[in-house]
Coordinates of C-alpha atoms in Angstrom, one line a residue:
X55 CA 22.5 -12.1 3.4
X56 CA 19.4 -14.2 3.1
X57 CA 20.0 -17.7 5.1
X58 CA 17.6 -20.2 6.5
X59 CA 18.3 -19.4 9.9
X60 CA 20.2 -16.8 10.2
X61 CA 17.6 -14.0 11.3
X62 CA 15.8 -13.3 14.3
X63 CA 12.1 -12.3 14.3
X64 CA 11.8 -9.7 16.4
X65 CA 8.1 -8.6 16.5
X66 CA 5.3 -9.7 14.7
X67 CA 3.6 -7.0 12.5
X68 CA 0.7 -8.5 10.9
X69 CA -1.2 -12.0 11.7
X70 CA -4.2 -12.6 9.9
X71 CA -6.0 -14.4 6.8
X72 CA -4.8 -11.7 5.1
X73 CA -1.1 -11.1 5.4
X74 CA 1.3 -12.4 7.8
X75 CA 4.0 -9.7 8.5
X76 CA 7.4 -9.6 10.4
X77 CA 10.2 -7.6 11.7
X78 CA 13.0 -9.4 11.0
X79 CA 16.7 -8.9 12.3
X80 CA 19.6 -9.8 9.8
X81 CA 23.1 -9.3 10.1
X82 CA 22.5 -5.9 12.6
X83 CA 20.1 -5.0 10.3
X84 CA 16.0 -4.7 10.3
X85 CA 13.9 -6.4 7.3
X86 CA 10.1 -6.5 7.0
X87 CA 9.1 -10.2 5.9
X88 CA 5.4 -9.5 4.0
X89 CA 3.5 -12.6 3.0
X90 CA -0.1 -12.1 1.4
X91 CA -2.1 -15.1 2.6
X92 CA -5.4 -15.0 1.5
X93 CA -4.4 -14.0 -1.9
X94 CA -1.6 -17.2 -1.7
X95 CA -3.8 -19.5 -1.4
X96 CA -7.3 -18.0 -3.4
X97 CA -7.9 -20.6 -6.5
X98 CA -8.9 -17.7 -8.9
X99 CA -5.7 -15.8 -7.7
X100 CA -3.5 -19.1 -8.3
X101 CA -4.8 -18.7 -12.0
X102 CA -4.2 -15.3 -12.3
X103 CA -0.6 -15.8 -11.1
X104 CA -0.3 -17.9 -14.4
X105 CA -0.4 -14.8 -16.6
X106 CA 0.7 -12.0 -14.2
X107 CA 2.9 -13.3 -10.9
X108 CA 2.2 -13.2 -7.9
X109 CA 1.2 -10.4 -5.3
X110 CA 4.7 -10.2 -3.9
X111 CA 6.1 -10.0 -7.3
X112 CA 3.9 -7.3 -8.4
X113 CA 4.2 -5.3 -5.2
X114 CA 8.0 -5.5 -5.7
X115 CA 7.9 -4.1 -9.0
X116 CA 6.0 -1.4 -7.4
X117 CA 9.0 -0.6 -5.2
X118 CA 11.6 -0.5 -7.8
X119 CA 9.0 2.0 -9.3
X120 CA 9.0 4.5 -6.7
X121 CA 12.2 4.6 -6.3
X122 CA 13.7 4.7 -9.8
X123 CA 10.6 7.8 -9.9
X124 CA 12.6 9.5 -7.3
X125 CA 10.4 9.1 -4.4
X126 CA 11.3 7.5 -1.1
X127 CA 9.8 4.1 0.4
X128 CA 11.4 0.8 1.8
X129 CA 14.2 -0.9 0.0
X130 CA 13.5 -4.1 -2.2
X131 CA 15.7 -6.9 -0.8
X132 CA 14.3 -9.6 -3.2
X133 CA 10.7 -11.0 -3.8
X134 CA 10.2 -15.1 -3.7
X135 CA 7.6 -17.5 -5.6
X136 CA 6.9 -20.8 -5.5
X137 CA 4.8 -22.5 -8.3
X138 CA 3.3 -25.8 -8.8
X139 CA 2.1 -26.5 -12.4
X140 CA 2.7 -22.4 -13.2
X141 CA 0.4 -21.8 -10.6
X142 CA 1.6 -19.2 -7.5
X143 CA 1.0 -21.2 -4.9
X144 CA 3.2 -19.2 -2.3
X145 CA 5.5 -16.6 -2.1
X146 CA 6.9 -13.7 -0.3
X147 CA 8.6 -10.3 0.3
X148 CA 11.1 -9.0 1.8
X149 CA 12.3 -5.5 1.8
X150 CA 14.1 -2.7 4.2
X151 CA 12.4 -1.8 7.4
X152 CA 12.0 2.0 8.0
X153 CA 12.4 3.4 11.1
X154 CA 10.5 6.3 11.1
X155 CA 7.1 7.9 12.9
X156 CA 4.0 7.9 11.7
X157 CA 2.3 11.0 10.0
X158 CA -0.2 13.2 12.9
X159 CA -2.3 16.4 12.4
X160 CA 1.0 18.5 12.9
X161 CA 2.9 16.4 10.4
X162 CA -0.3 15.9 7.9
X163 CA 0.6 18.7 5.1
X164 CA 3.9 17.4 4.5
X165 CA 2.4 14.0 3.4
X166 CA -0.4 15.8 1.7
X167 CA 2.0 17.9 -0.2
X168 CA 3.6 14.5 -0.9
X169 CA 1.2 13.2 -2.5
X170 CA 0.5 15.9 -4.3
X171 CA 4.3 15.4 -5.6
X172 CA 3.5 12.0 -6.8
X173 CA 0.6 13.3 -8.8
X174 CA 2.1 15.8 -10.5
X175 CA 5.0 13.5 -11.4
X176 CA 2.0 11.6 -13.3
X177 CA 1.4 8.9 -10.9
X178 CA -1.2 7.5 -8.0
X179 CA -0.1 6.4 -4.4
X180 CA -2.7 3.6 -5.0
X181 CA -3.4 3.6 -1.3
X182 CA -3.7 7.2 0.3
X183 CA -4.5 6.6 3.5
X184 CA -2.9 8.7 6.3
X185 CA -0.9 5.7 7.9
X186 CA 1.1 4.7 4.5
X187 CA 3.3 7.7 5.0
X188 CA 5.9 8.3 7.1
X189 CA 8.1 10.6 8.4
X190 CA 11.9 10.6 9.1
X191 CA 14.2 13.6 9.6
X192 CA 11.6 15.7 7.8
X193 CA 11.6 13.4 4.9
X194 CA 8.8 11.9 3.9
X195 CA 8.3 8.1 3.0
X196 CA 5.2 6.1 1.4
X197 CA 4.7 2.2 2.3
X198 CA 2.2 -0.3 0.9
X199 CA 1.4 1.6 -2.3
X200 CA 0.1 0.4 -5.5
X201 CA 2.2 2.7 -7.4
X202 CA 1.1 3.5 -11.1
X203 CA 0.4 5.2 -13.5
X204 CA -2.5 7.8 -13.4
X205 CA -4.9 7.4 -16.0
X206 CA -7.6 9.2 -14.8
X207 CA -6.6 12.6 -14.3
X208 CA -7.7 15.4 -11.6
X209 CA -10.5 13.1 -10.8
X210 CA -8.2 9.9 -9.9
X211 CA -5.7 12.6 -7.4
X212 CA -8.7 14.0 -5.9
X213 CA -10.4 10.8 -5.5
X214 CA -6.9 10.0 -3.7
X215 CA -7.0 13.2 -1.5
X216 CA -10.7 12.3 -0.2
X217 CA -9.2 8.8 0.8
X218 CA -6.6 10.5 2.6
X219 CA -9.0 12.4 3.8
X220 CA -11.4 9.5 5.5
X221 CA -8.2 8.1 7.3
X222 CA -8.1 11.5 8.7
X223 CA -10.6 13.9 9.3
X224 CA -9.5 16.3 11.7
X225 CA -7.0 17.1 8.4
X226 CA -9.7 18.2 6.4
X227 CA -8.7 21.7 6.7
X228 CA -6.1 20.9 4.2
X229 CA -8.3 19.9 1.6
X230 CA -9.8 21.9 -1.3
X231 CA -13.1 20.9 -0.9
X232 CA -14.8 23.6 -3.5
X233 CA -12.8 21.3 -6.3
X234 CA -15.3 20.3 -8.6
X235 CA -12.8 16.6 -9.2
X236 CA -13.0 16.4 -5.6
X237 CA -16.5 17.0 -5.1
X238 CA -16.9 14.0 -8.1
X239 CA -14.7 11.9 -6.1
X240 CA -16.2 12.5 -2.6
X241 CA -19.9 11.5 -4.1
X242 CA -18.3 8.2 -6.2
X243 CA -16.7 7.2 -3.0
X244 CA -19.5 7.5 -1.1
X245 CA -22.0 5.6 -3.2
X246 CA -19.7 2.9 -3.5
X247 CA -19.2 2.3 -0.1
X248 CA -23.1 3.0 -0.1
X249 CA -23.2 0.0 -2.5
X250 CA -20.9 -2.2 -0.1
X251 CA -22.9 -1.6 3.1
X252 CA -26.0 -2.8 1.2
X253 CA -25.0 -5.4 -0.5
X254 CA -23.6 -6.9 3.1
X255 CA -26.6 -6.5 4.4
X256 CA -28.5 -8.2 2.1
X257 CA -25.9 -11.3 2.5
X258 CA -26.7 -10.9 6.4
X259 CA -30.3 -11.4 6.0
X260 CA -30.2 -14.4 3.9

């Protein structure tokens, strides 16, 4: 399927340090091309990519985690590494494009109640914000997760639902916010991003 030259790119999802991202066209069929950049070509990431692979590696694992869980997200086509003295020095991803709307107000409980799925099933979306779901003929879908384990408990889920929450305030009706995990999560969340505003403007003033 895979050929030098034998896609089209048809939009460009995604250009910055970060990630590069792209919609690709193979065969009839639509592909998202993912490359992490910044964590490509980071020295201390390079090393780590010694002991663990790379970010596209890991992230593909991820995938074939959802869906051998039984939940639904874009399908692995094949992740790609190159190394130069074991060293990750680039690499890539490239997986199913899902055609599908994102979640609104009206369509917010279903992903909620999806995530709440995933927790009970003994795992974390990794990333709960309100645009990493999707929706498609009712059915719900999660993208750019860092699926695992939860090994943390109610505090880790409720921790997740206040993220979801951030992305998406007007959906806070939907939230139990008289949990005593959530109410844990909302004040660690806070104080860290407390933390990160002060320690930025520290850097600013020197």
């Amino acid at each position: 399927m895979w050929k030098q030259g034998n896609y089209k790119i048809k939009k460009t999802l995604k250009d910055s340090n970060r990630s590069y991202v792209l919609l690709l066209e193979i065969e009839g069929k639509y592909f998202v091309y993912k490359e992490p950049r910044e964590k490509n070509r980071r020295k201390w990431q390079q090393f780590l990519s010694l002991f663990r692979g790379s970010e596209s590696k890991r992230e593909a694992f991820q995938m074939l985690e959802i869906e051998n869980h039984g939940f639904l997200g874009p399908q692995l086509q094949f992740a790609y590494e190159k190394r130069k003295l074991g060293r990750v020095i680039h690499s890539f991803l490239l997986y199913s494009y899902i055609d599908a709307e994102e979640i609104t107000v009206e369509t917010a409980e279903k992903a909620l109640s999806y995530l709440h799925r995933i927790h009970e099933a003994g795992f974390l979306h990794g990333d709960s914000q309100i645009s990493n779901f999707l929706i498609h003929e009712e059915e719900i879908y999660i993208i750019d997760s860092k699926f695992q384990k939860n090994k943390y408990g109610d505090f880790a889920c409720a921790y997740e639902e206040y993220y979801f929450e951030l992305s998406c305030p007007t959906c806070s009706f939907l939230i139990d916010r008289k949990r005593i995990p959530y109410r844990i999560a909302k004040k660690w969340k806070d104080l860290k991003e407390w933390w990160v505003k002060r320690k930025t403007k520290k850097r600013e003033k020197k």
